[in-house]
PDB file of C-alpha atoms and ligand atoms in Angstrom:
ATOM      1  CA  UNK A   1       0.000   0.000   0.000  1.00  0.00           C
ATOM      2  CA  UNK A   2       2.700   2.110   0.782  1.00  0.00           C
ATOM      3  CA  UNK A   3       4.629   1.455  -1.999  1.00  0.00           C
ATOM      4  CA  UNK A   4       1.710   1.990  -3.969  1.00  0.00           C
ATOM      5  CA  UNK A   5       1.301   5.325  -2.207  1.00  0.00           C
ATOM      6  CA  UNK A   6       4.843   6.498  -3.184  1.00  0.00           C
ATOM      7  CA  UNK A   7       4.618   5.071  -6.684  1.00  0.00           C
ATOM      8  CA  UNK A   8       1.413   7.747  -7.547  1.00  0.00           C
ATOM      9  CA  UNK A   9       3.314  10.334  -5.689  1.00  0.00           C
ATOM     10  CA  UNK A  10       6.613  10.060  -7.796  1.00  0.00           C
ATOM     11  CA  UNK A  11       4.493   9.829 -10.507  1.00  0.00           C
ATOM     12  CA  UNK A  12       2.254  12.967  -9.152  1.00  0.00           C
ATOM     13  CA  UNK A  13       5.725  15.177  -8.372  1.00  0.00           C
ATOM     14  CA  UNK A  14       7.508  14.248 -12.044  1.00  0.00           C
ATOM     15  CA  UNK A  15       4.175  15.026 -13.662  1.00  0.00           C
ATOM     16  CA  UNK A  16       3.625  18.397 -12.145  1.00  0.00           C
ATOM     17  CA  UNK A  17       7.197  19.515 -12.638  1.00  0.00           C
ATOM     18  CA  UNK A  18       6.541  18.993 -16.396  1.00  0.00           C
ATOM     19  CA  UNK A  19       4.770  22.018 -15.856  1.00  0.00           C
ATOM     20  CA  UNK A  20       6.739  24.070 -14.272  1.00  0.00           C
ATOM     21  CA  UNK A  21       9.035  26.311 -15.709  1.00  0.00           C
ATOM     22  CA  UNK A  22      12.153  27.796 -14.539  1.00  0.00           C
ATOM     23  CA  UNK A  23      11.952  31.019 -16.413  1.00  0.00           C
ATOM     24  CA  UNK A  24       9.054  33.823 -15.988  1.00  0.00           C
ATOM     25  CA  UNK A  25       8.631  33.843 -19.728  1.00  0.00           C
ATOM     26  CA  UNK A  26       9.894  32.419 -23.220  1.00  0.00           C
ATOM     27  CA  UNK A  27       9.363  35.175 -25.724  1.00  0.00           C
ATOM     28  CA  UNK A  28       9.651  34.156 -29.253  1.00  0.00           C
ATOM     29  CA  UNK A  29      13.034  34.537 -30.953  1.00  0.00           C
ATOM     30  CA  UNK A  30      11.896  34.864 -34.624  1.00  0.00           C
ATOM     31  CA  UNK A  31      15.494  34.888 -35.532  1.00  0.00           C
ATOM     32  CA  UNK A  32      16.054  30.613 -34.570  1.00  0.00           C
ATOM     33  CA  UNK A  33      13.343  28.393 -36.371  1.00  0.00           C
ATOM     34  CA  UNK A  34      10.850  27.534 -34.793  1.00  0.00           C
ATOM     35  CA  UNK A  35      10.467  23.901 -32.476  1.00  0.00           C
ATOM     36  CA  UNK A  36       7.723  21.042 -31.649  1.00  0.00           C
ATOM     37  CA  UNK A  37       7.634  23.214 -27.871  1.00  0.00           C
ATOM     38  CA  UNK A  38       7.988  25.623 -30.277  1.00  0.00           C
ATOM     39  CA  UNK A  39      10.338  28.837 -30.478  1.00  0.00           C
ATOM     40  CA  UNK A  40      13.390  29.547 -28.431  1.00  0.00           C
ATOM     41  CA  UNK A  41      13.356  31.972 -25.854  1.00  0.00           C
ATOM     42  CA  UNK A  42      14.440  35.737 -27.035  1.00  0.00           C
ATOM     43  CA  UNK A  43      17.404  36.902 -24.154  1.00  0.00           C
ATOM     44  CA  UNK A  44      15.363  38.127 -21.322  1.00  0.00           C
ATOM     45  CA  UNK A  45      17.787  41.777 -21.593  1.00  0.00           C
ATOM     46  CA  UNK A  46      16.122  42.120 -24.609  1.00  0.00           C
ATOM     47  CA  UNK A  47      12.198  41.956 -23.761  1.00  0.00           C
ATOM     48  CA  UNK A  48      10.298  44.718 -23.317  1.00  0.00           C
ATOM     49  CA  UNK A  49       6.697  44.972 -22.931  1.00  0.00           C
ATOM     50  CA  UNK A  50       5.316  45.516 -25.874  1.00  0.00           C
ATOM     51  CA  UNK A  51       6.322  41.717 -26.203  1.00  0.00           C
ATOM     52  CA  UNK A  52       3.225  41.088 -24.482  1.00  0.00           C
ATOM     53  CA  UNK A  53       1.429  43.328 -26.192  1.00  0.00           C
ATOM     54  CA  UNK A  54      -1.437  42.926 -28.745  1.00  0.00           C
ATOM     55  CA  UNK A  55      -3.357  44.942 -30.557  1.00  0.00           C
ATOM     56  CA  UNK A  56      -6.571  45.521 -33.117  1.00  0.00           C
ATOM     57  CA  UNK A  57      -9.012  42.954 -32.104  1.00  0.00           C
ATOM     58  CA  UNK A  58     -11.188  45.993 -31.290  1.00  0.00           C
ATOM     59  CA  UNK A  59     -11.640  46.661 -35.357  1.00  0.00           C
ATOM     60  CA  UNK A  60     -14.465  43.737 -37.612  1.00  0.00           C
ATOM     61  CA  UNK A  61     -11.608  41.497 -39.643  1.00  0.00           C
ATOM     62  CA  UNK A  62     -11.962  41.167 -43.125  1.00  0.00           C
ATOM     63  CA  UNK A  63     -15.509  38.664 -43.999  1.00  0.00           C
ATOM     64  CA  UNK A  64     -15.278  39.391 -47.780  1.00  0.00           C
ATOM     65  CA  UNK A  65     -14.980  35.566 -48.229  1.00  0.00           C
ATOM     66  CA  UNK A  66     -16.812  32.578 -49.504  1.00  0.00           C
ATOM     67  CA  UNK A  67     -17.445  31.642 -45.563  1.00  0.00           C
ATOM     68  CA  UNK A  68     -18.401  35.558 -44.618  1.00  0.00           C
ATOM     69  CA  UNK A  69     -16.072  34.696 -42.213  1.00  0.00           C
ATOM     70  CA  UNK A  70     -13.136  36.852 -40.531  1.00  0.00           C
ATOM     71  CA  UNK A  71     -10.633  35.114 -37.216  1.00  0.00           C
ATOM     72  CA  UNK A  72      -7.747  37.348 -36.439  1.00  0.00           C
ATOM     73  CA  UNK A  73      -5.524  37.311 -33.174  1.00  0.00           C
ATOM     74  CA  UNK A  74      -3.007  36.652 -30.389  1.00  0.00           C
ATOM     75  CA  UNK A  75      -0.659  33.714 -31.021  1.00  0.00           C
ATOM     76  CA  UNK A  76       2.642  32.783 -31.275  1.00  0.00           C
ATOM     77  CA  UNK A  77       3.561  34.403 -34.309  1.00  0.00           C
ATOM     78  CA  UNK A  78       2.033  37.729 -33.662  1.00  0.00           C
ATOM     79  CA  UNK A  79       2.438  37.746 -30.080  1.00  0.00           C
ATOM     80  CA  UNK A  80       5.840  36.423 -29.255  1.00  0.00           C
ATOM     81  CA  UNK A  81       4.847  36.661 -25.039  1.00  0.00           C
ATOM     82  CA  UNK A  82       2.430  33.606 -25.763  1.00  0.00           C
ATOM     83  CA  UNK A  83       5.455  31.218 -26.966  1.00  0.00           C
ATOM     84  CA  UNK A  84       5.574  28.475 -23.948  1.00  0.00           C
ATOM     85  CA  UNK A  85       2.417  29.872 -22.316  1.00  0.00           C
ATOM     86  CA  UNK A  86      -0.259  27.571 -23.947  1.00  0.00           C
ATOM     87  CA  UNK A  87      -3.149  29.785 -24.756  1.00  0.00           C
ATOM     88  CA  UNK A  88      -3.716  32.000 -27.850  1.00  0.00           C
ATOM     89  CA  UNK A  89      -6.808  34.358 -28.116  1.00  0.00           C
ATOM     90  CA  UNK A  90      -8.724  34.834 -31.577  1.00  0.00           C
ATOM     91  CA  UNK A  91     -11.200  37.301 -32.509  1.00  0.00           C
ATOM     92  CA  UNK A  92     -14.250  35.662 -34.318  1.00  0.00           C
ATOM     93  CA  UNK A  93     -16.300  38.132 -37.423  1.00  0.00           C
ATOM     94  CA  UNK A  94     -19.073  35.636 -38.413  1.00  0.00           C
ATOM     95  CA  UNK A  95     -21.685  38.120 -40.835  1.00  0.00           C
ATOM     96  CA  UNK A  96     -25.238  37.892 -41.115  1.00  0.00           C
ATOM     97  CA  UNK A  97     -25.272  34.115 -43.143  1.00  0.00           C
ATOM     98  CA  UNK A  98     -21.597  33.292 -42.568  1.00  0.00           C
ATOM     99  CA  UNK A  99     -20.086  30.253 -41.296  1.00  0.00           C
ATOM    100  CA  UNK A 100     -16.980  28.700 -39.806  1.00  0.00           C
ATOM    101  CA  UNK A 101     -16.931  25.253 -41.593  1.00  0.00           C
ATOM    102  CA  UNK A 102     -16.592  22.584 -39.555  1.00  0.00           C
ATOM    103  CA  UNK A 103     -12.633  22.349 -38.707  1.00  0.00           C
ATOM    104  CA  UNK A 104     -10.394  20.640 -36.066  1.00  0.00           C
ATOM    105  CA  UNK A 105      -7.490  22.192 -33.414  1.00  0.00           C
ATOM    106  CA  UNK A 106      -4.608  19.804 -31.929  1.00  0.00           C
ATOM    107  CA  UNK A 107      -6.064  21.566 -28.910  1.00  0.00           C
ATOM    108  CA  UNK A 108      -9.466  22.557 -26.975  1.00  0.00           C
ATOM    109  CA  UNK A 109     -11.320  26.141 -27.560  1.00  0.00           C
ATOM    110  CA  UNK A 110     -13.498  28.096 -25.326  1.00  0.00           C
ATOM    111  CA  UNK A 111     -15.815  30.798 -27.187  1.00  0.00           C
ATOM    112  CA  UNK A 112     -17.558  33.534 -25.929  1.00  0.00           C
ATOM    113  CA  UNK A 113     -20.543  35.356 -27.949  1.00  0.00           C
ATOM    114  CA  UNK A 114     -20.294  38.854 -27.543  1.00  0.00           C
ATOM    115  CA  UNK A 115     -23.183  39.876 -30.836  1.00  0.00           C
ATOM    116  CA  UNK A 116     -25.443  38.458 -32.275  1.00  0.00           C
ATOM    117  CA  UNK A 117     -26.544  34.626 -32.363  1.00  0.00           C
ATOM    118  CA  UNK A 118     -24.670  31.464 -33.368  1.00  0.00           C
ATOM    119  CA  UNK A 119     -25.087  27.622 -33.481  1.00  0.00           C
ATOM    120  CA  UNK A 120     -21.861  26.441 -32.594  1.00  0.00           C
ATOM    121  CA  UNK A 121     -21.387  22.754 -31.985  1.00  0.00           C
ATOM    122  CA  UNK A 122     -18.517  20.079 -32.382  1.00  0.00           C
ATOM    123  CA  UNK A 123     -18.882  16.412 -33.213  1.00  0.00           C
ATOM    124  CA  UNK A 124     -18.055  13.483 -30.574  1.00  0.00           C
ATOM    125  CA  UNK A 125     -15.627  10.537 -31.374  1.00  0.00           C
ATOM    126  CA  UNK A 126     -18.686   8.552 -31.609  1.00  0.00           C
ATOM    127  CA  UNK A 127     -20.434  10.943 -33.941  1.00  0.00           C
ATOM    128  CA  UNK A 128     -22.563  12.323 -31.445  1.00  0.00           C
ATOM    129  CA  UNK A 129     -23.352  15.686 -32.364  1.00  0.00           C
ATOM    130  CA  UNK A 130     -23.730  18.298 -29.615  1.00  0.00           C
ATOM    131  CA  UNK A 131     -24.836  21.874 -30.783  1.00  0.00           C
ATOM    132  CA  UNK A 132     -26.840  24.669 -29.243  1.00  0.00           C
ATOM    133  CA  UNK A 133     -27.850  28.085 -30.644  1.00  0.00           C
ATOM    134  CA  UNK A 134     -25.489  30.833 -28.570  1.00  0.00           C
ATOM    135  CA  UNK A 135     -26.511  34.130 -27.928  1.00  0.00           C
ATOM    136  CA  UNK A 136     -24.150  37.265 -26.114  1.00  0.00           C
ATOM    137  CA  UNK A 137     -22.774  36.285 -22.547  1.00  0.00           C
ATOM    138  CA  UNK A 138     -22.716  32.355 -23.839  1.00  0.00           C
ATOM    139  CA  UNK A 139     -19.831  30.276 -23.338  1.00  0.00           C
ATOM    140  CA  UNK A 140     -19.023  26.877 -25.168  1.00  0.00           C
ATOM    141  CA  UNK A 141     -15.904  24.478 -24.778  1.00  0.00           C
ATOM    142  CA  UNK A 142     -14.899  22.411 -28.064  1.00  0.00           C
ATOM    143  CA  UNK A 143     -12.712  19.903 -26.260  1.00  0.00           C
ATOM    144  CA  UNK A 144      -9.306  19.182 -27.848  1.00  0.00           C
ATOM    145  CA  UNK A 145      -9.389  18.001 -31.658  1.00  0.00           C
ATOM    146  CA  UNK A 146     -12.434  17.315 -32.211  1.00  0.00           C
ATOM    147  CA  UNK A 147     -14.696  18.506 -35.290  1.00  0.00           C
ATOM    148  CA  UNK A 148     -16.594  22.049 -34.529  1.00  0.00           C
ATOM    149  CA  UNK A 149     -18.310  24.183 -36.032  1.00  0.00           C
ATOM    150  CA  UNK A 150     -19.805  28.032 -35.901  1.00  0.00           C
ATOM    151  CA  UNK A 151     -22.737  29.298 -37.954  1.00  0.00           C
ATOM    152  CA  UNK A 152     -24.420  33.007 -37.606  1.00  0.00           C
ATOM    153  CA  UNK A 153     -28.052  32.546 -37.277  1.00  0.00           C
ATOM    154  CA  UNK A 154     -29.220  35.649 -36.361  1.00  0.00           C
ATOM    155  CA  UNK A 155     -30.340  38.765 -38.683  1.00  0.00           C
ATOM    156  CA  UNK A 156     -26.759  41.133 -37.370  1.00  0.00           C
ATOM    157  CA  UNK A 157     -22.896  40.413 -37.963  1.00  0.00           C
ATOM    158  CA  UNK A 158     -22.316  37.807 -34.859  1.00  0.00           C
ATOM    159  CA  UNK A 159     -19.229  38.718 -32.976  1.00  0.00           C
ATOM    160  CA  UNK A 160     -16.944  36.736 -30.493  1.00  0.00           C
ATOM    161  CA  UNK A 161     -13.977  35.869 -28.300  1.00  0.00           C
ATOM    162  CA  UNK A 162     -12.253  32.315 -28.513  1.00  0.00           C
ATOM    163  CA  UNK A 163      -9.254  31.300 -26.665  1.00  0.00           C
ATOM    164  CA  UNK A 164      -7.400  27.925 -27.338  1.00  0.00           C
ATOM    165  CA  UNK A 165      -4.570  26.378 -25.140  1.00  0.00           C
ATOM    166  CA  UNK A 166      -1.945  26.430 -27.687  1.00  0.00           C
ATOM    167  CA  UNK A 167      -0.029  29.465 -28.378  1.00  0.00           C
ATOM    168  CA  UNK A 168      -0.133  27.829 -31.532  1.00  0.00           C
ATOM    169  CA  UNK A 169      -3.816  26.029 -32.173  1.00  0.00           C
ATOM    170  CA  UNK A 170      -3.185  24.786 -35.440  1.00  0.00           C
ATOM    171  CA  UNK A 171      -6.286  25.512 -37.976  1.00  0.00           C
ATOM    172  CA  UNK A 172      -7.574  22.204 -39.471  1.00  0.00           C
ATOM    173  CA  UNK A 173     -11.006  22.751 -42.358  1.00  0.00           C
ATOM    174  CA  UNK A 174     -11.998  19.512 -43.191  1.00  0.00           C
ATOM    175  CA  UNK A 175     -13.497  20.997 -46.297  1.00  0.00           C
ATOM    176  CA  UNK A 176     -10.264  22.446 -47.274  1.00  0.00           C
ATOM    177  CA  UNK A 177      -8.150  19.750 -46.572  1.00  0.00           C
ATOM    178  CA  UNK A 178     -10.352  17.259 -48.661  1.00  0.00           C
ATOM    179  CA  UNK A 179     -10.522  19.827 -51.891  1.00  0.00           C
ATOM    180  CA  UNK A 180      -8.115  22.395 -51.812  1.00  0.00           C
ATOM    181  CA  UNK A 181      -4.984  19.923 -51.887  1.00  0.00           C
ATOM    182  CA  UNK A 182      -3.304  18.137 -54.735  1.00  0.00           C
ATOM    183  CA  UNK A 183      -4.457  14.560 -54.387  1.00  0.00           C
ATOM    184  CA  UNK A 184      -5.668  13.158 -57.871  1.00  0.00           C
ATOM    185  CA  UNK A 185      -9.667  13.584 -57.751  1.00  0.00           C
ATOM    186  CA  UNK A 186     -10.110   9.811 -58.078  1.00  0.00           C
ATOM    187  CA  UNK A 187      -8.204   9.244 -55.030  1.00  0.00           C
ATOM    188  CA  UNK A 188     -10.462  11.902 -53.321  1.00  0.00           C
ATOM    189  CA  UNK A 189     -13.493  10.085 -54.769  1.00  0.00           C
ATOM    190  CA  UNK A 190     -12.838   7.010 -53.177  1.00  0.00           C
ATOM    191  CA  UNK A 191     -11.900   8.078 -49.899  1.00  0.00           C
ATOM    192  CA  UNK A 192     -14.973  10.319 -49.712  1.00  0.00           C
ATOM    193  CA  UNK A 193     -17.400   8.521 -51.562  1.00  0.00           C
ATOM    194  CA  UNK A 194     -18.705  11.563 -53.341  1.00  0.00           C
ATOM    195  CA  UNK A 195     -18.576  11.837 -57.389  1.00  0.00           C
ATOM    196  CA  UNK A 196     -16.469  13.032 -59.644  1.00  0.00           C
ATOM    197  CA  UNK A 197     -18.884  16.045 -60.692  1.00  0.00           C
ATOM    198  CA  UNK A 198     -18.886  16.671 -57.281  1.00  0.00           C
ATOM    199  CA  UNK A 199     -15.278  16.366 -56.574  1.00  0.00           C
ATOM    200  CA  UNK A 200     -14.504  18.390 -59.590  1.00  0.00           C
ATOM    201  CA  UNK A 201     -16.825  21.515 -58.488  1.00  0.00           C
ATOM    202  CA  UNK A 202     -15.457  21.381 -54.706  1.00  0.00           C
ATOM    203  CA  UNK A 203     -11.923  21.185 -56.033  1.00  0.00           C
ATOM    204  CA  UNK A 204     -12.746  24.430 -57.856  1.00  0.00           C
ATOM    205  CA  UNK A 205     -13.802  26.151 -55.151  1.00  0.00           C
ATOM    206  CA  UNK A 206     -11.465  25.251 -52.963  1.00  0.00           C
ATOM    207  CA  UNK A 207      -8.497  25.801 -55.221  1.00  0.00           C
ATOM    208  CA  UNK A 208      -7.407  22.036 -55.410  1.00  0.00           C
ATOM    209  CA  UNK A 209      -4.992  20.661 -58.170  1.00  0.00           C
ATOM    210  CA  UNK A 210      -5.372  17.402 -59.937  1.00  0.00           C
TER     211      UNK A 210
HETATM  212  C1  NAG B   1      21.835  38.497 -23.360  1.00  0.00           C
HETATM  213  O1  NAG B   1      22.141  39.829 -23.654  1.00  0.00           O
HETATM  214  C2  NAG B   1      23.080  40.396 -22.764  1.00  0.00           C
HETATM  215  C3  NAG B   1      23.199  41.882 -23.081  1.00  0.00           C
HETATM  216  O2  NAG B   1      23.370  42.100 -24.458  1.00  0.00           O
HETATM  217  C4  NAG B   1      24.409  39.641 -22.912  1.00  0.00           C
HETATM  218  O3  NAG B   1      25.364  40.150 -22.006  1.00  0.00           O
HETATM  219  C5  NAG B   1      24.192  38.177 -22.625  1.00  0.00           C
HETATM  220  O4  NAG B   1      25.359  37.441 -22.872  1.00  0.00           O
HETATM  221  C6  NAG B   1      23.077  37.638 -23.494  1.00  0.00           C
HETATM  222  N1  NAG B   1      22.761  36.253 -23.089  1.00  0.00           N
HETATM  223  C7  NAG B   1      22.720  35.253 -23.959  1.00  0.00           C
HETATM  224  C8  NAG B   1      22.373  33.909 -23.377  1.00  0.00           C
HETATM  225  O5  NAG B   1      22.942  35.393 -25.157  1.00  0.00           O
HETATM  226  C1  NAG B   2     -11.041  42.331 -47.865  1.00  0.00           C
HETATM  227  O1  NAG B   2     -10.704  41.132 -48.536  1.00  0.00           O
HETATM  228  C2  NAG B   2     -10.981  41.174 -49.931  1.00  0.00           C
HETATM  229  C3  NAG B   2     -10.745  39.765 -50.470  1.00  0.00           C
HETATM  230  O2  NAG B   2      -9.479  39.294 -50.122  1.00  0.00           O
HETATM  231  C4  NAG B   2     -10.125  42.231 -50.583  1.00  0.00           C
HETATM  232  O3  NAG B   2     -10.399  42.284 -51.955  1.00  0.00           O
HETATM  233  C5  NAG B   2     -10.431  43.583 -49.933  1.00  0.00           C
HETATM  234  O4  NAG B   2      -9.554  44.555 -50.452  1.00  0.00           O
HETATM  235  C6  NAG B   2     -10.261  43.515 -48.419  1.00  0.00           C
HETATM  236  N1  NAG B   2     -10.740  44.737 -47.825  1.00  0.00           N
HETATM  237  C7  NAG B   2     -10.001  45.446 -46.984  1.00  0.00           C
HETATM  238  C8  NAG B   2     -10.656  46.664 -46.426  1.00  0.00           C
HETATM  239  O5  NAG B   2      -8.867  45.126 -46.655  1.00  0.00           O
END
């Protein structure tokens, strides 16, 4: 029993030091390539505070798009405090009809609606769907990689807040990947099950090759 007891505690102590870090910070040195725990720290003589610094999210981003869609924001590569931290912070432009097609993170997101009205929803392992329509004030997690979604619902530009705990999320759109890559279109055919007309006009929208 002991033993037992010390086993989980050793295991306990090493697993919490992973997560400790022996420097305050790890700014991004955009000068050294960038890592899998990605980018090296920038010398700590050398950071000042507008390292931590971000700013615009107050302004719409850009939704002249096919999706009406517009994420801008804090992460790694625009806000070199983040490296080593593991969050990022997005602002979300979703106009009236516009929708963020379903897409996957190699982490989890929280969202916050601060206009308008959504359905947001993500897609279980087991294909359970779970969706709800989000209005201002509403929070929703989208736990780690799986398939989510955001569609504006409402009759105004929807607006919101979504933080990830990656300072680099990684931006996954299923649609995209499937039609805007270079895979012949028969392969894409057979590993979708949808026809060639079909696979032909998504390929053109999505700017695929072959
Ligand atoms: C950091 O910068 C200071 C001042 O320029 C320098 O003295 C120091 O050697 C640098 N440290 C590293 C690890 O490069
Ligand atoms: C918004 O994006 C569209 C399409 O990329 C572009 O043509 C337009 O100039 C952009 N508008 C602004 C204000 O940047």
């Amino acid at each position: 029993m002991i033993l037992k007891l010390c086993i989980a505690f050793s295991f306990l102590i090493s697993a919490s030091y992973g997560q400790i870090s022996v420097v305050d910070f790890c700014v991004a040195d955009y000068s050294v390539a960038n890592g899998p725990a990605g980018y090296s720290c920038k010398n700590a003589s050398k950071v000042i505070t507008d390292d931590f610094i971000f700013t615009g999210l107050g302004v719409k981003g850009n939704t002249s798009n096919f999706f009406k869609v517009a994420v801008n924001g804090a992460f790694d590569l625009t806000l070199p405090g983040l490296n080593g931290l593991g969050l990022s912070l997005f602002r979300l432009d979703i106009d009236v009809g516009g929708v963020v097609p379903i897409h996957t993170h190699r982490v989890s997101e929280v969202i916050i609606v601060m206009e308008g009205t959504i359905i947001a929803g993500f897609i279980g392992s087991d294909n359970t769907a779970y969706f709800k329509t989000l209005n201002k004030g509403d929070v929703m997690v989208f736990p780690q990689s799986l398939l989510h979604f955001q569609v504006n619902v409402g009759n105004i530009p929807a607006l919101a807040f979504v933080s990830l705990n990656s300072p680099n999320p990684g931006f996954q759109f299923i649609s995209a990947s499937l039609f805007a890559n270079n895979l012949p279109s028969s392969i894409v055919e057979k590993i979708t099950l949808i026809d060639k007309d079909q696979v032909k006009k998504l390929k053109s929208i999505f700017g695929g090759t072959n």
